[in-house]
JSON list of C-alpha atoms in Angstrom, two decimals:
[
{"chain": "A", "resi": 399, "resn": "ARG", "atom": "CA", "xyz": [-0.14, -0.05, 0.05]},
{"chain": "A", "resi": 400, "resn": "LYS", "atom": "CA", "xyz": [1.19, 3.49, -0.97]},
{"chain": "A", "resi": 401, "resn": "GLU", "atom": "CA", "xyz": [1.99, 5.71, 2.07]},
{"chain": "A", "resi": 402, "resn": "VAL", "atom": "CA", "xyz": [0.01, 8.59, 0.93]},
{"chain": "A", "resi": 403, "resn": "GLU", "atom": "CA", "xyz": [-2.71, 7.64, -1.95]},
{"chain": "A", "resi": 404, "resn": "GLN", "atom": "CA", "xyz": [-4.38, 10.03, -3.83]},
{"chain": "A", "resi": 405, "resn": "ASP", "atom": "CA", "xyz": [-6.87, 10.07, -7.05]},
{"chain": "A", "resi": 406, "resn": "PRO", "atom": "CA", "xyz": [-4.49, 11.40, -9.68]},
{"chain": "A", "resi": 407, "resn": "GLY", "atom": "CA", "xyz": [-7.44, 12.97, -11.76]},
{"chain": "A", "resi": 408, "resn": "PRO", "atom": "CA", "xyz": [-7.51, 14.88, -13.80]},
{"chain": "A", "resi": 409, "resn": "PHE", "atom": "CA", "xyz": [-10.62, 16.81, -12.62]},
{"chain": "A", "resi": 410, "resn": "ASN", "atom": "CA", "xyz": [-12.06, 19.21, -14.97]},
{"chain": "A", "resi": 411, "resn": "VAL", "atom": "CA", "xyz": [-14.39, 21.43, -13.71]},
{"chain": "A", "resi": 412, "resn": "PRO", "atom": "CA", "xyz": [-16.26, 24.64, -14.56]},
{"chain": "A", "resi": 413, "resn": "GLU", "atom": "CA", "xyz": [-15.90, 27.85, -12.72]},
{"chain": "A", "resi": 414, "resn": "GLY", "atom": "CA", "xyz": [-18.14, 28.01, -9.82]},
{"chain": "A", "resi": 415, "resn": "ALA", "atom": "CA", "xyz": [-17.96, 24.25, -9.16]},
{"chain": "A", "resi": 416, "resn": "THR", "atom": "CA", "xyz": [-17.65, 22.25, -6.09]},
{"chain": "A", "resi": 417, "resn": "VAL", "atom": "CA", "xyz": [-14.84, 19.65, -6.16]},
{"chain": "A", "resi": 418, "resn": "ALA", "atom": "CA", "xyz": [-13.64, 17.07, -3.47]},
{"chain": "A", "resi": 419, "resn": "PHE", "atom": "CA", "xyz": [-10.13, 15.44, -3.34]},
{"chain": "A", "resi": 420, "resn": "ASN", "atom": "CA", "xyz": [-9.87, 12.57, -1.31]},
{"chain": "A", "resi": 421, "resn": "CYS", "atom": "CA", "xyz": [-6.50, 10.81, 0.30]},
{"chain": "A", "resi": 422, "resn": "THR", "atom": "CA", "xyz": [-5.64, 7.97, 2.47]},
{"chain": "A", "resi": 423, "resn": "TYR", "atom": "CA", "xyz": [-2.66, 7.31, 4.33]},
{"chain": "A", "resi": 424, "resn": "SER", "atom": "CA", "xyz": [-0.92, 4.03, 5.65]},
{"chain": "A", "resi": 425, "resn": "ASN", "atom": "CA", "xyz": [0.83, 4.98, 8.65]},
{"chain": "A", "resi": 426, "resn": "SER", "atom": "CA", "xyz": [-1.35, 5.45, 11.70]},
{"chain": "A", "resi": 427, "resn": "ALA", "atom": "CA", "xyz": [0.83, 6.94, 13.77]},
{"chain": "A", "resi": 428, "resn": "SER", "atom": "CA", "xyz": [1.30, 10.05, 11.48]},
{"chain": "A", "resi": 429, "resn": "GLN", "atom": "CA", "xyz": [0.86, 12.99, 13.31]},
{"chain": "A", "resi": 430, "resn": "SER", "atom": "CA", "xyz": [0.28, 16.19, 11.19]},
{"chain": "A", "resi": 431, "resn": "PHE", "atom": "CA", "xyz": [-1.66, 16.64, 8.07]},
{"chain": "A", "resi": 432, "resn": "PHE", "atom": "CA", "xyz": [-1.71, 19.15, 4.95]},
{"chain": "A", "resi": 433, "resn": "TRP", "atom": "CA", "xyz": [-2.75, 20.10, 1.97]},
{"chain": "A", "resi": 434, "resn": "TYR", "atom": "CA", "xyz": [-0.26, 21.75, -0.56]},
{"chain": "A", "resi": 435, "resn": "ARG", "atom": "CA", "xyz": [-0.65, 23.36, -4.09]},
{"chain": "A", "resi": 436, "resn": "GLN", "atom": "CA", "xyz": [1.86, 22.92, -6.79]},
{"chain": "A", "resi": 437, "resn": "ASP", "atom": "CA", "xyz": [1.66, 25.01, -9.98]},
{"chain": "A", "resi": 438, "resn": "CYS", "atom": "CA", "xyz": [3.38, 23.51, -12.92]},
{"chain": "A", "resi": 439, "resn": "ARG", "atom": "CA", "xyz": [7.19, 23.25, -12.44]},
{"chain": "A", "resi": 440, "resn": "LYS", "atom": "CA", "xyz": [6.75, 25.23, -9.42]},
{"chain": "A", "resi": 441, "resn": "GLU", "atom": "CA", "xyz": [7.46, 24.60, -5.55]},
{"chain": "A", "resi": 442, "resn": "PRO", "atom": "CA", "xyz": [4.87, 23.11, -3.29]},
{"chain": "A", "resi": 443, "resn": "LYS", "atom": "CA", "xyz": [3.14, 25.86, -1.17]},
{"chain": "A", "resi": 444, "resn": "LEU", "atom": "CA", "xyz": [0.87, 25.35, 1.58]},
{"chain": "A", "resi": 445, "resn": "LEU", "atom": "CA", "xyz": [-2.58, 25.51, 1.36]},
{"chain": "A", "resi": 446, "resn": "MET", "atom": "CA", "xyz": [-3.68, 24.61, 4.66]},
{"chain": "A", "resi": 447, "resn": "SER", "atom": "CA", "xyz": [-3.04, 22.25, 7.83]},
{"chain": "A", "resi": 448, "resn": "VAL", "atom": "CA", "xyz": [-5.65, 19.61, 8.53]},
{"chain": "A", "resi": 449, "resn": "TYR", "atom": "CA", "xyz": [-6.88, 19.44, 11.96]},
{"chain": "A", "resi": 450, "resn": "SER", "atom": "CA", "xyz": [-8.67, 16.59, 13.54]},
{"chain": "A", "resi": 451, "resn": "SER", "atom": "CA", "xyz": [-11.90, 18.83, 14.04]},
{"chain": "A", "resi": 452, "resn": "GLY", "atom": "CA", "xyz": [-11.90, 19.64, 10.64]},
{"chain": "A", "resi": 453, "resn": "ASN", "atom": "CA", "xyz": [-10.87, 23.27, 9.43]},
{"chain": "A", "resi": 454, "resn": "GLU", "atom": "CA", "xyz": [-12.00, 26.13, 7.07]},
{"chain": "A", "resi": 455, "resn": "ASP", "atom": "CA", "xyz": [-10.13, 28.77, 5.09]},
{"chain": "A", "resi": 456, "resn": "GLY", "atom": "CA", "xyz": [-12.43, 30.73, 2.82]},
{"chain": "A", "resi": 457, "resn": "ARG", "atom": "CA", "xyz": [-13.76, 28.61, -0.08]},
{"chain": "A", "resi": 458, "resn": "PHE", "atom": "CA", "xyz": [-11.59, 25.69, 1.22]},
{"chain": "A", "resi": 459, "resn": "THR", "atom": "CA", "xyz": [-12.63, 23.05, 3.84]},
{"chain": "A", "resi": 460, "resn": "ALA", "atom": "CA", "xyz": [-10.09, 20.06, 5.18]},
{"chain": "A", "resi": 461, "resn": "GLN", "atom": "CA", "xyz": [-11.50, 16.91, 7.05]},
{"chain": "A", "resi": 462, "resn": "LEU", "atom": "CA", "xyz": [-9.51, 14.27, 8.75]},
{"chain": "A", "resi": 463, "resn": "ASN", "atom": "CA", "xyz": [-10.70, 10.94, 9.98]},
{"chain": "A", "resi": 464, "resn": "ARG", "atom": "CA", "xyz": [-7.88, 9.18, 11.85]},
{"chain": "A", "resi": 465, "resn": "ALA", "atom": "CA", "xyz": [-9.61, 5.97, 12.27]},
{"chain": "A", "resi": 466, "resn": "SER", "atom": "CA", "xyz": [-10.44, 5.76, 8.46]},
{"chain": "A", "resi": 467, "resn": "GLN", "atom": "CA", "xyz": [-6.61, 7.30, 7.90]},
{"chain": "A", "resi": 468, "resn": "TYR", "atom": "CA", "xyz": [-8.65, 9.52, 5.24]},
{"chain": "A", "resi": 469, "resn": "ILE", "atom": "CA", "xyz": [-7.99, 13.27, 4.38]},
{"chain": "A", "resi": 470, "resn": "SER", "atom": "CA", "xyz": [-10.13, 15.18, 2.44]},
{"chain": "A", "resi": 471, "resn": "LEU", "atom": "CA", "xyz": [-10.20, 18.71, 0.79]},
{"chain": "A", "resi": 472, "resn": "LEU", "atom": "CA", "xyz": [-13.29, 20.57, -0.47]},
{"chain": "A", "resi": 473, "resn": "ILE", "atom": "CA", "xyz": [-13.18, 23.50, -2.60]},
{"chain": "A", "resi": 474, "resn": "ARG", "atom": "CA", "xyz": [-16.24, 25.58, -3.17]},
{"chain": "A", "resi": 475, "resn": "ASP", "atom": "CA", "xyz": [-16.97, 28.07, -6.05]},
{"chain": "A", "resi": 476, "resn": "SER", "atom": "CA", "xyz": [-13.84, 27.10, -8.02]},
{"chain": "A", "resi": 477, "resn": "LYS", "atom": "CA", "xyz": [-11.83, 30.08, -9.71]},
{"chain": "A", "resi": 478, "resn": "LEU", "atom": "CA", "xyz": [-9.79, 29.76, -12.84]},
{"chain": "A", "resi": 479, "resn": "SER", "atom": "CA", "xyz": [-6.71, 30.48, -10.49]},
{"chain": "A", "resi": 480, "resn": "ASP", "atom": "CA", "xyz": [-7.55, 27.26, -8.51]},
{"chain": "A", "resi": 481, "resn": "SER", "atom": "CA", "xyz": [-6.27, 25.27, -11.25]},
{"chain": "A", "resi": 482, "resn": "ALA", "atom": "CA", "xyz": [-3.19, 23.40, -9.76]},
{"chain": "A", "resi": 483, "resn": "THR", "atom": "CA", "xyz": [-2.02, 20.01, -8.55]},
{"chain": "A", "resi": 484, "resn": "TYR", "atom": "CA", "xyz": [-3.06, 19.60, -5.00]},
{"chain": "A", "resi": 485, "resn": "LEU", "atom": "CA", "xyz": [-0.68, 17.39, -2.88]},
{"chain": "A", "resi": 486, "resn": "CYS", "atom": "CA", "xyz": [-1.79, 15.48, 0.37]},
{"chain": "A", "resi": 487, "resn": "VAL", "atom": "CA", "xyz": [1.02, 15.45, 2.58]},
{"chain": "A", "resi": 488, "resn": "VAL", "atom": "CA", "xyz": [1.60, 13.90, 5.90]},
{"chain": "A", "resi": 489, "resn": "ASN", "atom": "CA", "xyz": [4.25, 14.23, 8.38]},
{"chain": "A", "resi": 490, "resn": "GLY", "atom": "CA", "xyz": [6.10, 11.03, 9.11]},
{"chain": "A", "resi": 491, "resn": "GLN", "atom": "CA", "xyz": [6.81, 8.79, 12.08]},
{"chain": "A", "resi": 492, "resn": "LYS", "atom": "CA", "xyz": [10.39, 7.65, 12.65]},
{"chain": "A", "resi": 493, "resn": "ASP", "atom": "CA", "xyz": [10.56, 4.04, 13.17]},
{"chain": "A", "resi": 494, "resn": "ALA", "atom": "CA", "xyz": [11.42, 4.04, 16.79]},
{"chain": "A", "resi": 495, "resn": "GLY", "atom": "CA", "xyz": [8.21, 5.93, 17.55]},
{"chain": "A", "resi": 496, "resn": "GLY", "atom": "CA", "xyz": [9.75, 9.35, 17.73]},
{"chain": "A", "resi": 497, "resn": "THR", "atom": "CA", "xyz": [8.55, 12.45, 16.07]},
{"chain": "A", "resi": 498, "resn": "SER", "atom": "CA", "xyz": [9.83, 13.02, 12.53]},
{"chain": "A", "resi": 499, "resn": "TYR", "atom": "CA", "xyz": [9.95, 16.87, 11.96]},
{"chain": "A", "resi": 500, "resn": "GLY", "atom": "CA", "xyz": [9.89, 17.92, 8.76]},
{"chain": "A", "resi": 501, "resn": "LYS", "atom": "CA", "xyz": [10.08, 14.72, 6.96]},
{"chain": "A", "resi": 502, "resn": "LEU", "atom": "CA", "xyz": [6.88, 15.01, 4.85]},
{"chain": "A", "resi": 503, "resn": "THR", "atom": "CA", "xyz": [5.38, 12.22, 2.47]},
{"chain": "A", "resi": 504, "resn": "PHE", "atom": "CA", "xyz": [3.72, 13.34, -0.44]},
{"chain": "A", "resi": 505, "resn": "GLY", "atom": "CA", "xyz": [0.85, 12.01, -2.34]},
{"chain": "A", "resi": 506, "resn": "GLN", "atom": "CA", "xyz": [1.08, 11.84, -6.02]},
{"chain": "A", "resi": 507, "resn": "GLY", "atom": "CA", "xyz": [-1.05, 14.63, -6.61]},
{"chain": "A", "resi": 508, "resn": "THR", "atom": "CA", "xyz": [-4.61, 15.40, -7.86]},
{"chain": "A", "resi": 509, "resn": "ILE", "atom": "CA", "xyz": [-4.73, 17.52, -11.00]},
{"chain": "A", "resi": 510, "resn": "LEU", "atom": "CA", "xyz": [-7.48, 20.16, -11.08]},
{"chain": "A", "resi": 511, "resn": "THR", "atom": "CA", "xyz": [-8.21, 22.29, -14.10]},
{"chain": "A", "resi": 512, "resn": "VAL", "atom": "CA", "xyz": [-10.93, 24.94, -13.86]},
{"chain": "A", "resi": 513, "resn": "HIS", "atom": "CA", "xyz": [-12.30, 26.16, -17.14]},
{"chain": "A", "resi": 514, "resn": "PRO", "atom": "CA", "xyz": [-14.41, 29.10, -17.95]},
{"chain": "B", "resi": 1153, "resn": "GLU", "atom": "CA", "xyz": [7.17, 37.48, 3.07]},
{"chain": "B", "resi": 1154, "resn": "PRO", "atom": "CA", "xyz": [10.41, 35.62, 3.95]},
{"chain": "B", "resi": 1155, "resn": "GLU", "atom": "CA", "xyz": [11.14, 33.13, 1.29]},
{"chain": "B", "resi": 1156, "resn": "VAL", "atom": "CA", "xyz": [13.89, 30.34, 0.74]},
{"chain": "B", "resi": 1157, "resn": "THR", "atom": "CA", "xyz": [16.33, 31.07, -2.43]},
{"chain": "B", "resi": 1158, "resn": "GLN", "atom": "CA", "xyz": [17.91, 28.61, -4.40]},
{"chain": "B", "resi": 1159, "resn": "THR", "atom": "CA", "xyz": [20.78, 28.64, -7.07]},
{"chain": "B", "resi": 1160, "resn": "PRO", "atom": "CA", "xyz": [21.38, 27.91, -9.70]},
{"chain": "B", "resi": 1161, "resn": "SER", "atom": "CA", "xyz": [17.73, 27.45, -11.06]},
{"chain": "B", "resi": 1162, "resn": "HIS", "atom": "CA", "xyz": [18.93, 25.19, -13.72]},
{"chain": "B", "resi": 1163, "resn": "GLN", "atom": "CA", "xyz": [22.17, 23.32, -14.36]},
{"chain": "B", "resi": 1164, "resn": "VAL", "atom": "CA", "xyz": [23.02, 20.82, -16.83]},
{"chain": "B", "resi": 1165, "resn": "THR", "atom": "CA", "xyz": [26.07, 18.39, -16.06]},
{"chain": "B", "resi": 1166, "resn": "GLN", "atom": "CA", "xyz": [27.54, 15.44, -17.29]},
{"chain": "B", "resi": 1167, "resn": "MET", "atom": "CA", "xyz": [27.40, 11.98, -15.85]},
{"chain": "B", "resi": 1168, "resn": "GLY", "atom": "CA", "xyz": [30.01, 11.57, -13.24]},
{"chain": "B", "resi": 1169, "resn": "GLN", "atom": "CA", "xyz": [30.44, 15.36, -12.17]},
{"chain": "B", "resi": 1170, "resn": "GLU", "atom": "CA", "xyz": [30.16, 16.48, -9.14]},
{"chain": "B", "resi": 1171, "resn": "VAL", "atom": "CA", "xyz": [27.21, 18.80, -8.31]},
{"chain": "B", "resi": 1172, "resn": "ILE", "atom": "CA", "xyz": [26.36, 21.61, -5.65]},
{"chain": "B", "resi": 1173, "resn": "LEU", "atom": "CA", "xyz": [23.26, 23.14, -4.97]},
{"chain": "B", "resi": 1174, "resn": "ARG", "atom": "CA", "xyz": [22.86, 26.21, -2.83]},
{"chain": "B", "resi": 1175, "resn": "CYS", "atom": "CA", "xyz": [20.28, 27.37, -0.81]},
{"chain": "B", "resi": 1176, "resn": "VAL", "atom": "CA", "xyz": [19.50, 30.16, 1.90]},
{"chain": "B", "resi": 1177, "resn": "PRO", "atom": "CA", "xyz": [16.83, 29.34, 4.02]},
{"chain": "B", "resi": 1178, "resn": "ILE", "atom": "CA", "xyz": [14.64, 31.87, 5.98]},
{"chain": "B", "resi": 1179, "resn": "SER", "atom": "CA", "xyz": [17.30, 33.36, 8.45]},
{"chain": "B", "resi": 1180, "resn": "ASN", "atom": "CA", "xyz": [15.09, 32.64, 11.64]},
{"chain": "B", "resi": 1181, "resn": "HIS", "atom": "CA", "xyz": [14.63, 29.09, 10.85]},
{"chain": "B", "resi": 1182, "resn": "LEU", "atom": "CA", "xyz": [16.20, 26.14, 12.42]},
{"chain": "B", "resi": 1183, "resn": "TYR", "atom": "CA", "xyz": [15.17, 23.03, 10.52]},
{"chain": "B", "resi": 1184, "resn": "PHE", "atom": "CA", "xyz": [16.79, 22.47, 6.82]},
{"chain": "B", "resi": 1185, "resn": "TYR", "atom": "CA", "xyz": [15.88, 20.20, 4.06]},
{"chain": "B", "resi": 1186, "resn": "TRP", "atom": "CA", "xyz": [16.28, 18.73, 0.84]},
{"chain": "B", "resi": 1187, "resn": "TYR", "atom": "CA", "xyz": [13.61, 17.20, -1.20]},
{"chain": "B", "resi": 1188, "resn": "ARG", "atom": "CA", "xyz": [13.62, 16.07, -4.80]},
{"chain": "B", "resi": 1189, "resn": "GLN", "atom": "CA", "xyz": [10.88, 15.39, -7.76]},
{"chain": "B", "resi": 1190, "resn": "ILE", "atom": "CA", "xyz": [11.49, 13.57, -10.59]},
{"chain": "B", "resi": 1191, "resn": "LEU", "atom": "CA", "xyz": [9.60, 14.74, -13.48]},
{"chain": "B", "resi": 1192, "resn": "GLY", "atom": "CA", "xyz": [6.09, 13.41, -13.43]},
{"chain": "B", "resi": 1193, "resn": "GLN", "atom": "CA", "xyz": [6.53, 11.67, -10.28]},
{"chain": "B", "resi": 1194, "resn": "LYS", "atom": "CA", "xyz": [5.91, 12.94, -6.41]},
{"chain": "B", "resi": 1195, "resn": "VAL", "atom": "CA", "xyz": [8.03, 15.20, -4.06]},
{"chain": "B", "resi": 1196, "resn": "GLU", "atom": "CA", "xyz": [10.36, 12.61, -2.21]},
{"chain": "B", "resi": 1197, "resn": "PHE", "atom": "CA", "xyz": [12.26, 13.56, 1.07]},
{"chain": "B", "resi": 1198, "resn": "LEU", "atom": "CA", "xyz": [15.99, 13.51, 1.01]},
{"chain": "B", "resi": 1199, "resn": "VAL", "atom": "CA", "xyz": [17.50, 14.80, 4.16]},
{"chain": "B", "resi": 1200, "resn": "SER", "atom": "CA", "xyz": [16.86, 17.08, 7.21]},
{"chain": "B", "resi": 1201, "resn": "PHE", "atom": "CA", "xyz": [19.25, 18.91, 8.97]},
{"chain": "B", "resi": 1202, "resn": "TYR", "atom": "CA", "xyz": [19.16, 20.69, 12.21]},
{"chain": "B", "resi": 1203, "resn": "ASN", "atom": "CA", "xyz": [22.04, 22.11, 14.79]},
{"chain": "B", "resi": 1204, "resn": "ASN", "atom": "CA", "xyz": [24.75, 21.41, 12.07]},
{"chain": "B", "resi": 1205, "resn": "GLU", "atom": "CA", "xyz": [24.19, 17.82, 11.61]},
{"chain": "B", "resi": 1206, "resn": "ILE", "atom": "CA", "xyz": [21.85, 15.47, 9.75]},
{"chain": "B", "resi": 1207, "resn": "SER", "atom": "CA", "xyz": [18.85, 14.47, 11.73]},
{"chain": "B", "resi": 1208, "resn": "GLU", "atom": "CA", "xyz": [17.07, 12.33, 9.11]},
{"chain": "B", "resi": 1209, "resn": "LYS", "atom": "CA", "xyz": [17.65, 10.91, 6.13]},
{"chain": "B", "resi": 1210, "resn": "SER", "atom": "CA", "xyz": [15.97, 8.65, 3.17]},
{"chain": "B", "resi": 1211, "resn": "GLU", "atom": "CA", "xyz": [17.02, 5.73, 1.67]},
{"chain": "B", "resi": 1212, "resn": "ILE", "atom": "CA", "xyz": [18.01, 7.93, -1.50]},
{"chain": "B", "resi": 1213, "resn": "PHE", "atom": "CA", "xyz": [20.36, 9.72, 0.57]},
{"chain": "B", "resi": 1214, "resn": "ASP", "atom": "CA", "xyz": [23.30, 7.48, -0.27]},
{"chain": "B", "resi": 1215, "resn": "ASP", "atom": "CA", "xyz": [26.82, 8.05, -0.02]},
{"chain": "B", "resi": 1216, "resn": "GLN", "atom": "CA", "xyz": [26.89, 10.21, -3.08]},
{"chain": "B", "resi": 1217, "resn": "PHE", "atom": "CA", "xyz": [25.00, 13.03, -1.16]},
{"chain": "B", "resi": 1218, "resn": "SER", "atom": "CA", "xyz": [26.10, 15.13, 1.38]},
{"chain": "B", "resi": 1219, "resn": "VAL", "atom": "CA", "xyz": [24.94, 18.45, 2.83]},
{"chain": "B", "resi": 1220, "resn": "GLU", "atom": "CA", "xyz": [26.68, 21.26, 4.46]},
{"chain": "B", "resi": 1221, "resn": "ARG", "atom": "CA", "xyz": [26.05, 24.68, 6.31]},
{"chain": "B", "resi": 1222, "resn": "PRO", "atom": "CA", "xyz": [29.24, 26.39, 5.76]},
{"chain": "B", "resi": 1223, "resn": "ASP", "atom": "CA", "xyz": [28.54, 29.69, 7.10]},
{"chain": "B", "resi": 1224, "resn": "GLY", "atom": "CA", "xyz": [25.45, 31.36, 8.88]},
{"chain": "B", "resi": 1225, "resn": "SER", "atom": "CA", "xyz": [23.30, 31.49, 5.86]},
{"chain": "B", "resi": 1226, "resn": "ASN", "atom": "CA", "xyz": [23.71, 28.90, 3.32]},
{"chain": "B", "resi": 1227, "resn": "PHE", "atom": "CA", "xyz": [22.81, 25.35, 3.13]},
{"chain": "B", "resi": 1228, "resn": "THR", "atom": "CA", "xyz": [24.31, 23.30, 0.05]},
{"chain": "B", "resi": 1229, "resn": "LEU", "atom": "CA", "xyz": [23.17, 19.64, -1.24]},
{"chain": "B", "resi": 1230, "resn": "LYS", "atom": "CA", "xyz": [26.29, 17.82, -2.98]},
{"chain": "B", "resi": 1231, "resn": "ILE", "atom": "CA", "xyz": [25.99, 14.98, -5.36]},
{"chain": "B", "resi": 1232, "resn": "ARG", "atom": "CA", "xyz": [29.63, 13.71, -5.67]},
{"chain": "B", "resi": 1233, "resn": "SER", "atom": "CA", "xyz": [29.36, 11.79, -8.88]},
{"chain": "B", "resi": 1234, "resn": "THR", "atom": "CA", "xyz": [26.08, 12.41, -10.83]},
{"chain": "B", "resi": 1235, "resn": "LYS", "atom": "CA", "xyz": [24.12, 9.64, -12.47]},
{"chain": "B", "resi": 1236, "resn": "LEU", "atom": "CA", "xyz": [21.25, 9.99, -15.10]},
{"chain": "B", "resi": 1237, "resn": "GLU", "atom": "CA", "xyz": [18.55, 9.22, -12.52]},
{"chain": "B", "resi": 1238, "resn": "ASP", "atom": "CA", "xyz": [19.84, 12.16, -10.46]},
{"chain": "B", "resi": 1239, "resn": "SER", "atom": "CA", "xyz": [18.21, 14.56, -13.12]},
{"chain": "B", "resi": 1240, "resn": "ALA", "atom": "CA", "xyz": [15.33, 15.92, -11.01]},
{"chain": "B", "resi": 1241, "resn": "MET", "atom": "CA", "xyz": [13.98, 19.09, -9.47]},
{"chain": "B", "resi": 1242, "resn": "TYR", "atom": "CA", "xyz": [15.68, 19.68, -6.05]},
{"chain": "B", "resi": 1243, "resn": "PHE", "atom": "CA", "xyz": [13.87, 21.69, -3.50]},
{"chain": "B", "resi": 1244, "resn": "CYS", "atom": "CA", "xyz": [15.34, 23.19, -0.32]},
{"chain": "B", "resi": 1245, "resn": "ALA", "atom": "CA", "xyz": [13.06, 24.04, 2.44]},
{"chain": "B", "resi": 1246, "resn": "SER", "atom": "CA", "xyz": [13.14, 25.35, 5.97]},
{"chain": "B", "resi": 1247, "resn": "SER", "atom": "CA", "xyz": [11.14, 25.48, 8.94]},
{"chain": "B", "resi": 1248, "resn": "GLY", "atom": "CA", "xyz": [10.87, 26.73, 12.15]},
{"chain": "B", "resi": 1249, "resn": "LEU", "atom": "CA", "xyz": [9.66, 24.32, 14.84]},
{"chain": "B", "resi": 1250, "resn": "ALA", "atom": "CA", "xyz": [6.31, 24.33, 16.75]},
{"chain": "B", "resi": 1251, "resn": "VAL", "atom": "CA", "xyz": [7.40, 22.29, 19.66]},
{"chain": "B", "resi": 1252, "resn": "HIS", "atom": "CA", "xyz": [4.06, 21.65, 21.29]},
{"chain": "B", "resi": 1253, "resn": "SER", "atom": "CA", "xyz": [1.96, 20.57, 18.55]},
{"chain": "B", "resi": 1254, "resn": "GLY", "atom": "CA", "xyz": [4.83, 18.53, 16.76]},
{"chain": "B", "resi": 1255, "resn": "ALA", "atom": "CA", "xyz": [3.77, 20.18, 13.35]},
{"chain": "B", "resi": 1256, "resn": "ASN", "atom": "CA", "xyz": [6.42, 21.49, 11.16]},
{"chain": "B", "resi": 1257, "resn": "VAL", "atom": "CA", "xyz": [5.30, 24.01, 8.49]},
{"chain": "B", "resi": 1258, "resn": "LEU", "atom": "CA", "xyz": [7.65, 23.90, 5.80]},
{"chain": "B", "resi": 1259, "resn": "THR", "atom": "CA", "xyz": [8.60, 26.72, 3.39]},
{"chain": "B", "resi": 1260, "resn": "PHE", "atom": "CA", "xyz": [9.99, 25.51, -0.19]},
{"chain": "B", "resi": 1261, "resn": "GLY", "atom": "CA", "xyz": [12.36, 27.18, -2.17]},
{"chain": "B", "resi": 1262, "resn": "ALA", "atom": "CA", "xyz": [11.74, 27.44, -5.99]},
{"chain": "B", "resi": 1263, "resn": "GLY", "atom": "CA", "xyz": [13.86, 24.56, -6.79]},
{"chain": "B", "resi": 1264, "resn": "SER", "atom": "CA", "xyz": [16.96, 23.85, -8.71]},
{"chain": "B", "resi": 1265, "resn": "ARG", "atom": "CA", "xyz": [16.23, 21.85, -11.89]},
{"chain": "B", "resi": 1266, "resn": "LEU", "atom": "CA", "xyz": [19.34, 19.44, -12.35]},
{"chain": "B", "resi": 1267, "resn": "THR", "atom": "CA", "xyz": [19.74, 17.63, -15.79]},
{"chain": "B", "resi": 1268, "resn": "VAL", "atom": "CA", "xyz": [22.41, 14.99, -16.05]},
{"chain": "B", "resi": 1269, "resn": "LEU", "atom": "CA", "xyz": [23.33, 14.05, -19.55]}
]
């Protein structure tokens, strides 16, 4: 099983649509969860952290289900500028059970294209 | 907004040559990282560096790779003898440390594209 698995898409949606991305992770000891976005040939940029209680940032809502090891991202009212690859990212865990600061495990990414 | 800067933006080298990629992390950050992304593939962790030593490294980070913080601002990745499969985008990142939460938000540089011929 892949450490972090995402539906690669691509998702093609019209402006104004709502789109949801899903992600699963294999390491139940993972501690921190994020969504990054990556534009073509650019660096990953943090979109939002994901908290157990779920969190919202404007048009973006993230959910975490630790029992199912499942993370989601919902984008409402899609804009053309939302077109990018969305990366599900998990903070790793050292084998000895220690916390692994900054060793992020990335999913393959989900490609989103928003069209007029 | 503070940023991580990387040089060069693109380097072309012959197989077997040594390459040094340079990074200037955000000034008050404590942790430094290198990640790489082979074209069309996912971003992969290489190494983390804290308090002037490697804190963790991946299986990719073999003896051909080394990192150094030669002064108070630069953080370098050296590939001793490049192979074709080293062709990738190399991202430097840095972070402060949220000790209590364990979370660690990384800021990535724009990347250095390495092409090995």
